[in-house]
Amino acid sequence: MSGFAVTRGDIFGGITAGIVALPLCLAFGVASGLGPAAGLYGGIVLGIIAAVVGGTPVQISGPTAPMTLIAASIVAANTASSGAVQIAPVVGIFCLAGALQILFGIARLGNYIRFLPYPAISGLMTGIGIIIIIQQIFPVVGLPSPSSSPAEILKSLGGLAQGARLDAFMLAAATVAIAFVLPRFFSAVPPSLVALVLLTGIAAAFGLGAPTIGDIPRGLPDFVLPQLDIANPRFVSVTAFQLAFLGAIDALTTSLAADNMTRTHHDSNRELIGQGAGNIGAALCGGIPGAGAFMRTAINVRAGGRHRSSGVIHGALLLAVLLGLSSVVRYIPHAVLSGILVSAGLSIIDYRSFRHLFRAPRSDTWVMLVVVVLTIFTDLITAVGTGAVLASLIFMTRIARTMEQNATLTLVEDEPWQDESEIPHALKQRLLIKHVNGPLFFGFVYAFRRIAERATDGKLLVLRMERVTYMDQSGIYALQDVLVDLKAAGLKVIIVGLARDQIEQLQAMHIVPDLLSEEDVSQDFDSFKKRLPAMFEELTRGSDAERSTKSVVG
């Protein structure tokens, strides 16, 4: 599956994916501010390098909506008032983003991307879809967008009345309609390609005056020497990290989908290295960055693509278009590409989450909505970071509540474990056993203290901790505080069942022997049971001595 074989399915898959990618690459190139050729360069170079080097053989990579969104902000920040783009600093940030993706792969961070909570990812993708739609409000009526900021665009809506073109709007509306209606009746040809060819032909035949792409460079791209703007290190580092992080999420979620379709397993870290190398290569050729594209990957798989060769064939097809059809591409109306972008924005909104808005857990819904708003009006890293933190806090609260409910203190006569039933009845009367299950981490501190407070009625408290899978520093401190309180209340505490490394943690933090003697910590319950008679005899002597002392003092 992971080799470089070329089968009939790979040829069909690569060609089909390339046909689908063509209008998207052109549209994303225009949206980035670098022009349609930059979209083609990105699709060609990233598509080929990621296919050869990456860890998902069937994945088709190229410009995507989320990556184009960040790329456009970088281009806008490096565009002079005259409209000229300073390409070297832009390429420098693109290359830095690719290098960060390679570092992610080397550091094996690909294994952890999948742990991002779904509400955060859902909100991110929905927010990006909404931003893309907002950014096309002016282009769909034949006007240049006044800004890349959604807030600024919304403030400028009054300007739509000045210069809006009905023909451009009709072309854009027809493109969106074709994108969503055609697949219901005919799915053999990508709807975006049908819209591109059909509506470009109509615009040319009827002499519509809607703005077109115009001339694009023909032939192979020139090498661009990157440059980093050291005068603005914060902008450079933040935007590069945004590109790298978002590209990693985009690519690896597509990789997971590809695994489900092909019943295989991708290499996440190798995929990040391939994506990073591809984005560096694309940048050096003047192309825009991208990632694994779900729609193109799914089409490749459905057409029979199973090997890396399908991704290479997809890139080769785009290269053939660049070399042979650049003179035809110049007639494509901007409004058609805007319609394709609107369709792309609509397609990545998570409608499932909105359908379940009032049925899903309320906390998850709030996380999703917060991320959507932050994505639109701040930046992607702030949005994802906030969503991840909120989701993590909610998760820890739920776990702590669950553990509090499940780890209740019980007398052994109620529901003893099998090995507890063998304890003589005379000893059971003065014995309390509490079972602690799962991780003892900082989210469980409050619950652990509350549970332990109810143990003051017994004489000998046994904490059975065989099922404690993990203890962090906060959990150990909580245990320490509980032991101090119980000791002050006159209870004898025994801990049973901790693993050797967990006991060593208690020793390293001086809980053993300062609060618990070595004899009070036992790794197995059988050893504890053998020592029970001697423990109670010692407790009885201690109690008698205490009563005698109080009598003498009295």
XYZ file of C-alpha atoms in Angstrom:
554
model
C 0.000 0.000 0.000
C 2.817 2.417 0.778
C 4.974 1.706 -2.276
C 5.342 3.703 -5.481
C 3.476 1.348 -7.765
C 1.470 2.791 -10.648
C -1.816 1.056 -11.280
C -4.775 1.912 -13.462
C -6.597 3.126 -10.359
C -3.701 5.436 -9.461
C -3.778 6.984 -12.948
C -7.545 7.553 -12.829
C -7.378 8.765 -9.237
C -4.556 11.203 -9.907
C -6.155 12.635 -13.056
C -9.550 13.011 -11.380
C -8.040 14.671 -8.316
C -6.059 17.009 -10.569
C -9.184 18.048 -12.464
C -10.932 18.788 -9.169
C -7.883 20.665 -7.866
C -7.521 22.953 -10.904
C -10.331 25.446 -10.184
C -9.627 25.333 -6.456
C -5.930 26.109 -6.946
C -6.801 29.040 -9.200
C -9.394 30.343 -6.730
C -7.156 29.974 -3.681
C -4.292 31.630 -5.545
C -6.432 34.668 -6.290
C -7.776 34.740 -2.711
C -4.231 34.689 -1.309
C -3.341 37.911 -3.122
C -0.470 36.294 -5.049
C -2.504 35.437 -8.145
C -3.815 32.256 -9.784
C -0.358 31.070 -10.830
C 0.704 30.909 -7.151
C -2.190 28.540 -6.513
C -1.063 26.287 -9.354
C 2.558 26.368 -8.178
C 1.434 25.360 -4.687
C -0.731 22.526 -5.993
C 2.040 21.195 -8.240
C 5.033 21.330 -5.890
C 3.289 20.531 -2.604
C 1.182 17.860 -4.271
C 4.198 16.011 -5.664
C 6.584 16.376 -2.694
C 3.987 15.483 -0.041
C 2.925 12.437 -2.068
C 6.515 11.162 -2.288
C 7.735 12.043 1.220
C 4.541 12.019 3.315
C 3.072 9.265 5.454
C -0.335 8.875 3.785
C 0.068 7.232 0.340
C -3.381 8.164 -1.004
C -3.454 11.743 0.270
C -3.746 14.568 -2.257
C -2.194 17.795 -0.988
C -2.540 21.339 -2.251
C -3.895 24.766 -1.366
C -6.787 24.608 1.092
C -9.227 27.194 2.433
C -7.820 27.401 5.987
C -4.216 27.731 4.799
C -5.169 30.302 2.159
C -6.860 32.371 4.839
C -3.614 32.735 6.807
C -1.542 33.155 3.642
C -3.762 36.042 2.557
C -3.181 37.861 5.854
C 0.585 37.441 5.420
C 0.453 38.749 1.859
C -1.712 41.694 2.921
C 0.784 42.637 5.651
C 3.580 42.662 3.069
C 1.752 44.636 0.388
C 2.761 48.240 -0.193
C 0.245 51.057 -0.644
C 0.936 50.867 -4.388
C -0.329 47.278 -4.418
C 3.097 45.700 -4.966
C 3.736 42.580 -2.877
C 7.121 42.171 -1.190
C 7.427 38.513 -2.098
C 10.671 37.632 -0.269
C 9.315 38.184 3.295
C 6.129 36.308 2.371
C 8.131 33.341 1.105
C 10.283 33.531 4.249
C 7.235 33.023 6.483
C 5.922 30.220 4.259
C 9.303 28.454 4.475
C 9.461 28.933 8.250
C 6.012 27.362 8.557
C 7.180 24.369 6.525
C 10.273 24.048 8.700
C 8.087 24.068 11.823
C 5.969 21.262 10.365
C 9.119 19.232 9.785
C 10.135 19.877 13.409
C 6.659 18.768 14.527
C 7.227 15.491 12.704
C 10.763 14.990 14.046
C 9.498 15.684 17.579
C 6.731 13.141 16.941
C 3.973 15.629 17.722
C 1.779 14.080 15.057
C 0.667 11.495 17.613
C -0.967 14.210 19.735
C -2.850 16.290 17.169
C -5.725 13.840 17.342
C -6.291 14.700 21.001
C -7.576 18.182 20.152
C -11.201 18.262 21.363
C -13.875 18.012 18.688
C -15.770 21.203 19.719
C -12.572 23.220 19.210
C -11.922 21.716 15.769
C -15.600 22.102 14.811
C -15.609 25.755 15.861
C -12.343 26.399 14.048
C -13.513 24.965 10.738
C -16.898 26.654 10.984
C -15.260 29.996 11.755
C -12.894 29.619 8.799
C -15.805 28.818 6.500
C -17.658 31.929 7.650
C -14.550 34.100 7.172
C -14.085 32.837 3.612
C -17.702 33.656 2.796
C -17.431 37.142 4.316
C -14.236 37.807 2.354
C -16.049 37.053 -0.903
C -18.958 39.452 -0.319
C -17.374 42.177 -2.450
C -15.685 39.950 -5.122
C -18.974 38.175 -5.943
C -20.325 41.496 -7.209
C -17.177 42.364 -9.112
C -15.598 44.666 -6.509
C -12.225 44.356 -4.772
C -12.502 43.483 -1.086
C -11.798 46.540 1.114
C -9.937 44.438 3.681
C -9.043 40.895 4.678
C -10.491 41.479 8.168
C -14.061 40.171 8.539
C -14.914 42.995 10.950
C -13.684 45.657 8.510
C -15.515 44.029 5.609
C -18.783 43.992 7.561
C -18.306 47.675 8.436
C -17.849 48.456 4.717
C -21.016 46.774 3.455
C -22.435 50.177 2.553
C -19.909 50.324 -0.286
C -21.631 47.465 -2.128
C -24.044 49.940 -3.668
C -21.213 51.718 -5.456
C -20.054 49.836 -8.529
C -21.635 46.432 -7.886
C -22.053 44.447 -11.117
C -25.129 42.341 -11.704
C -23.350 40.136 -14.271
C -20.616 39.261 -11.736
C -23.211 38.429 -9.093
C -25.125 36.191 -11.517
C -21.939 34.325 -12.433
C -21.056 33.797 -8.750
C -24.608 32.708 -7.858
C -24.664 30.280 -10.779
C -21.327 28.826 -9.642
C -22.657 28.179 -6.124
C -25.858 26.684 -7.524
C -23.939 24.331 -9.815
C -21.651 23.282 -6.961
C -24.561 22.147 -4.786
C -27.236 21.109 -7.292
C -25.256 19.279 -9.991
C -23.956 16.434 -7.717
C -27.558 15.397 -7.023
C -28.071 14.500 -10.672
C -24.612 13.993 -12.146
C -21.417 13.195 -10.243
C -19.066 11.968 -12.956
C -17.467 15.414 -13.418
C -16.504 17.755 -10.556
C -19.144 20.528 -10.285
C -16.511 23.238 -9.754
C -14.898 22.266 -13.053
C -18.284 22.310 -14.814
C -18.949 25.791 -13.407
C -15.492 26.992 -14.425
C -15.732 25.820 -18.026
C -19.436 26.506 -18.618
C -19.618 29.954 -17.058
C -16.304 31.111 -18.509
C -17.643 30.112 -21.929
C -20.912 31.977 -21.347
C -19.091 35.103 -20.129
C -16.863 35.089 -23.218
C -19.674 34.281 -25.662
C -21.980 37.029 -24.435
C -19.190 39.538 -23.896
C -19.886 40.067 -20.200
C -17.717 42.760 -18.682
C -17.135 41.035 -15.344
C -13.418 41.244 -14.333
C -11.315 38.236 -15.374
C -8.066 36.689 -14.131
C -6.010 38.103 -16.971
C -2.577 36.910 -18.031
C -0.770 34.389 -15.844
C 2.880 33.370 -16.214
C 3.474 30.545 -18.646
C 6.163 27.971 -18.082
C 8.061 26.857 -14.996
C 8.120 29.170 -11.963
C 11.190 31.153 -10.960
C 13.091 30.411 -7.766
C 12.288 32.914 -4.990
C 14.911 33.615 -2.348
C 13.227 33.777 1.085
C 13.803 36.544 3.585
C 12.618 36.929 7.187
C 11.490 40.336 8.396
C 13.561 40.569 11.587
C 12.053 43.998 12.297
C 8.723 42.326 13.112
C 9.608 39.011 14.782
C 6.254 38.590 16.544
C 4.240 38.748 13.329
C 6.656 36.398 11.571
C 6.677 33.794 14.342
C 2.940 33.919 15.074
C 1.784 33.657 11.460
C 4.335 30.930 10.683
C 3.131 28.933 13.671
C -0.490 29.473 12.637
C 0.265 28.102 9.173
C 2.226 25.136 10.539
C -0.338 24.252 13.209
C -3.380 24.659 10.992
C -1.705 22.746 8.167
C -0.901 19.912 10.583
C -4.528 19.704 11.742
C -5.820 19.887 8.166
C -3.450 17.206 6.869
C -3.744 14.752 9.751
C -7.538 14.884 9.960
C -7.576 14.123 6.229
C -5.115 11.291 6.867
C -7.474 9.793 9.449
C -10.316 9.981 6.939
C -8.110 8.306 4.323
C -7.369 5.495 6.781
C -11.090 4.879 7.197
C -11.604 4.745 3.436
C -8.667 2.446 2.668
C -8.525 0.409 5.914
C -4.858 1.330 6.357
C -2.805 3.248 8.926
C -0.876 6.388 8.055
C 2.358 7.607 9.643
C 1.424 10.929 11.274
C 4.955 12.135 11.901
C 6.178 11.248 8.413
C 3.125 13.028 7.015
C 4.068 16.211 8.882
C 7.603 15.999 7.493
C 6.221 15.532 3.980
C 3.821 18.454 4.363
C 6.609 20.681 5.681
C 8.988 19.746 2.870
C 6.229 20.305 0.314
C 5.326 23.724 1.690
C 8.975 24.801 1.664
C 9.322 23.632 -1.937
C 6.106 25.392 -2.966
C 7.193 28.631 -1.279
C 10.578 28.639 -3.002
C 8.730 28.424 -6.330
C 6.395 31.299 -5.432
C 3.476 29.023 -4.545
C 1.040 29.321 -1.663
C 1.106 26.814 1.229
C -1.442 24.064 1.611
C -2.212 20.764 3.291
C -3.894 17.453 2.727
C -7.224 18.169 1.028
C -10.117 15.951 2.106
C -12.310 16.288 -1.001
C -9.435 15.662 -3.420
C -8.176 12.735 -1.324
C -11.635 11.154 -1.179
C -12.035 11.511 -4.956
C -8.630 9.913 -5.495
C -9.555 6.924 -3.315
C -12.985 6.502 -4.927
C -11.377 6.546 -8.384
C -8.990 3.737 -7.406
C -5.880 5.576 -6.168
C -3.917 3.475 -3.675
C -0.267 4.500 -4.058
C 1.924 7.594 -3.898
C 1.950 7.760 -7.671
C -1.629 9.096 -7.673
C -0.508 12.269 -5.865
C 2.365 12.714 -8.303
C 0.025 12.280 -11.277
C -2.307 14.906 -9.785
C 0.599 17.381 -9.608
C 1.766 16.483 -13.123
C -1.698 17.225 -14.522
C -1.663 20.699 -12.950
C 1.801 21.248 -14.414
C 0.526 20.295 -17.860
C -2.284 22.848 -17.493
C 0.221 25.514 -16.467
C 2.453 24.800 -19.452
C -0.270 24.334 -22.065
C -3.460 26.150 -21.108
C -2.312 29.335 -19.392
C -3.542 31.406 -22.359
C -7.069 30.008 -21.878
C -7.156 30.367 -18.089
C -6.833 34.158 -18.433
C -10.515 34.429 -19.489
C -11.909 32.974 -16.220
C -14.054 35.606 -14.436
C -13.100 36.498 -10.873
C -16.747 36.082 -9.897
C -16.659 32.394 -10.850
C -13.633 31.834 -8.651
C -15.382 33.755 -5.852
C -18.361 31.452 -6.238
C -16.058 28.452 -5.930
C -14.594 29.943 -2.750
C -18.063 30.575 -1.312
C -18.912 26.941 -2.065
C -15.719 25.848 -0.320
C -16.541 28.019 2.695
C -20.060 26.610 2.906
C -18.759 23.049 2.622
C -16.380 23.246 5.600
C -18.964 24.637 8.047
C -19.822 21.899 10.559
C -23.583 21.743 10.044
C -23.825 18.617 12.194
C -22.811 20.631 15.261
C -25.434 23.276 14.479
C -28.113 20.627 14.019
C -27.278 19.322 17.484
C -26.842 22.790 18.998
C -29.588 22.232 21.594
C -29.065 18.477 21.976
C -25.319 18.207 22.548
C -23.907 18.803 26.056
C -24.286 22.491 26.794
C -20.630 22.899 27.717
C -19.466 21.467 24.369
C -21.860 23.768 22.521
C -20.473 26.822 24.313
C -16.902 25.781 23.514
C -17.779 25.449 19.832
C -19.529 28.830 19.706
C -16.711 30.594 21.574
C -14.162 29.179 19.109
C -16.295 30.266 16.138
C -16.474 33.855 17.410
C -12.776 33.994 18.316
C -11.808 32.535 14.931
C -13.741 35.236 13.086
C -12.753 38.232 15.187
C -9.292 37.373 16.631
C -6.916 34.774 15.224
C -6.840 31.020 14.790
C -4.250 30.205 17.455
C -6.126 32.205 20.094
C -9.351 30.470 19.057
C -7.947 26.930 19.129
C -5.948 27.555 22.302
C -8.957 28.944 24.136
C -11.160 26.120 22.912
C -8.649 23.463 23.946
C -8.234 24.977 27.427
C -11.989 25.310 27.965
C -12.641 21.766 26.729
C -9.849 20.410 28.949
C -11.218 22.176 32.029
C -14.692 20.845 31.288
C -13.304 17.341 30.804
C -11.361 17.444 34.064
C -14.420 18.701 35.942
C -16.490 15.833 34.555
C -13.820 13.275 35.451
C -13.481 14.661 38.976
C -17.254 14.467 39.489
C -17.374 10.943 38.132
C -14.553 9.834 40.387
C -16.210 11.468 43.389
C -19.387 9.545 42.662
C -17.648 6.228 42.008
C -15.020 6.329 44.729
C -17.382 6.544 47.707
C -16.256 5.311 51.128
C -17.894 2.016 52.108
C -17.749 -0.368 55.063
C -16.365 -3.723 54.018
C -19.619 -5.376 55.110
C -21.455 -3.497 52.318
C -19.714 -4.474 49.084
C -16.380 -6.092 49.915
C -14.016 -7.351 47.271
C -13.525 -11.068 47.347
C -10.235 -10.938 49.230
C -11.835 -8.636 51.857
C -14.505 -11.205 52.748
C -11.788 -13.388 54.295
C -11.087 -10.853 57.057
C -12.337 -12.150 60.460
C -15.605 -10.548 61.542
C -14.131 -9.306 64.815
C -11.618 -7.219 62.896
C -14.154 -5.906 60.391
C -15.954 -4.021 63.148
C -13.060 -1.632 63.538
C -12.004 -1.481 59.916
C -12.935 0.898 57.091
C -11.775 0.296 53.548
C -11.980 2.875 50.782
C -11.375 1.951 47.156
C -9.708 4.660 45.062
C -10.082 4.103 41.328
C -8.460 5.757 38.321
C -5.968 8.626 38.212
C -5.296 10.707 41.313
C -4.651 14.008 39.547
C -5.264 17.678 40.260
C -8.856 17.523 39.082
C -9.632 14.990 41.833
C -8.117 16.947 44.744
C -11.344 18.437 46.102
C -13.287 15.201 45.708
C -10.566 13.199 47.443
C -10.560 15.519 50.421
C -14.351 15.408 50.764
C -14.397 11.613 50.620
C -11.658 11.304 53.218
C -13.518 13.597 55.612
C -16.150 10.883 56.031
C -13.604 8.375 57.301
C -13.335 9.818 60.820
C -15.766 7.285 62.295
C -13.386 4.356 61.968
C -10.312 3.339 63.861
C -8.237 1.870 61.041
C -8.667 3.301 57.535
C -7.344 1.313 54.595
C -6.930 3.098 51.263
C -6.949 0.427 48.575
C -5.168 2.024 45.614
C -4.478 -0.916 43.307
C -6.556 0.812 40.643
C -4.831 4.176 40.862
C -3.297 4.419 37.410
C -1.599 7.775 37.778
C -0.670 10.356 40.411
C 0.469 13.872 39.638
C 1.974 16.397 42.028
C -1.377 17.931 42.974
C -2.825 14.504 43.653
C 0.095 13.594 45.906
C -0.260 16.879 47.814
C -3.981 16.180 48.252
C -3.134 12.762 49.671
C -0.600 14.391 51.988
C -3.158 16.913 53.283
C -5.716 14.163 53.862
C -3.185 12.076 55.796
C -2.350 15.050 58.013
C -6.046 15.613 58.795
C -6.723 11.933 59.482
C -3.682 11.599 61.703
C -4.813 14.655 63.690
C -8.235 12.970 64.078
C -6.556 9.937 65.626
C -6.993 7.522 62.709
C -4.444 4.954 61.693
C -4.101 4.962 57.885
C -2.769 2.132 55.740
C -2.181 2.408 51.995
C -2.362 -0.808 50.004
C -1.766 -1.594 46.362
C 0.358 1.258 45.018
C 2.863 0.336 42.328
C 6.541 0.454 43.202
C 7.176 3.654 41.248
C 4.233 5.352 42.982
C 5.586 4.386 46.387
C 8.928 5.832 45.344
C 7.135 9.095 44.504
C 5.754 9.226 48.052
C 9.229 8.542 49.430
C 10.798 11.223 47.248
C 8.303 13.779 48.591
C 8.847 12.549 52.216
C 5.255 11.443 52.743
C 6.920 8.153 53.572
C 8.184 8.000 56.331
C 7.092 11.443 57.661
C 3.344 10.660 57.618
C 3.335 6.950 56.830
C 5.885 4.461 58.042
C 7.359 1.938 55.648
C 5.127 -0.705 57.283
C 2.003 1.374 56.599
C 2.514 1.128 52.832
C 1.940 -2.323 51.398
C 2.023 -3.381 47.754
C -0.391 -6.308 48.144
C -3.516 -6.915 50.211
C -2.557 -10.414 51.330
C 0.495 -9.123 53.182
C -1.677 -6.497 54.823
C -4.211 -9.102 56.015
C -1.485 -11.135 57.708
C -0.427 -8.071 59.665
C -3.963 -7.063 60.723
C -4.064 -8.814 64.153
C -0.747 -7.254 65.167
C -1.929 -3.821 63.972
C -5.110 -3.952 66.060
C -3.198 -5.192 69.083
C -0.841 -2.223 68.710
C -3.798 0.130 68.299
C -5.464 -1.289 71.416
C -2.321 -0.810 73.493
C -2.001 2.721 72.186
C -5.620 3.524 73.081
C -5.278 2.065 76.598
C -2.107 4.060 77.187
C -3.842 7.227 75.958
C -6.821 6.685 78.316
C -4.452 6.050 81.257
C -2.597 9.274 80.530
C -5.823 11.258 80.400
C -6.951 9.669 83.709
C -3.714 10.609 85.475
C -3.855 14.158 84.125
C -7.500 14.422 85.198
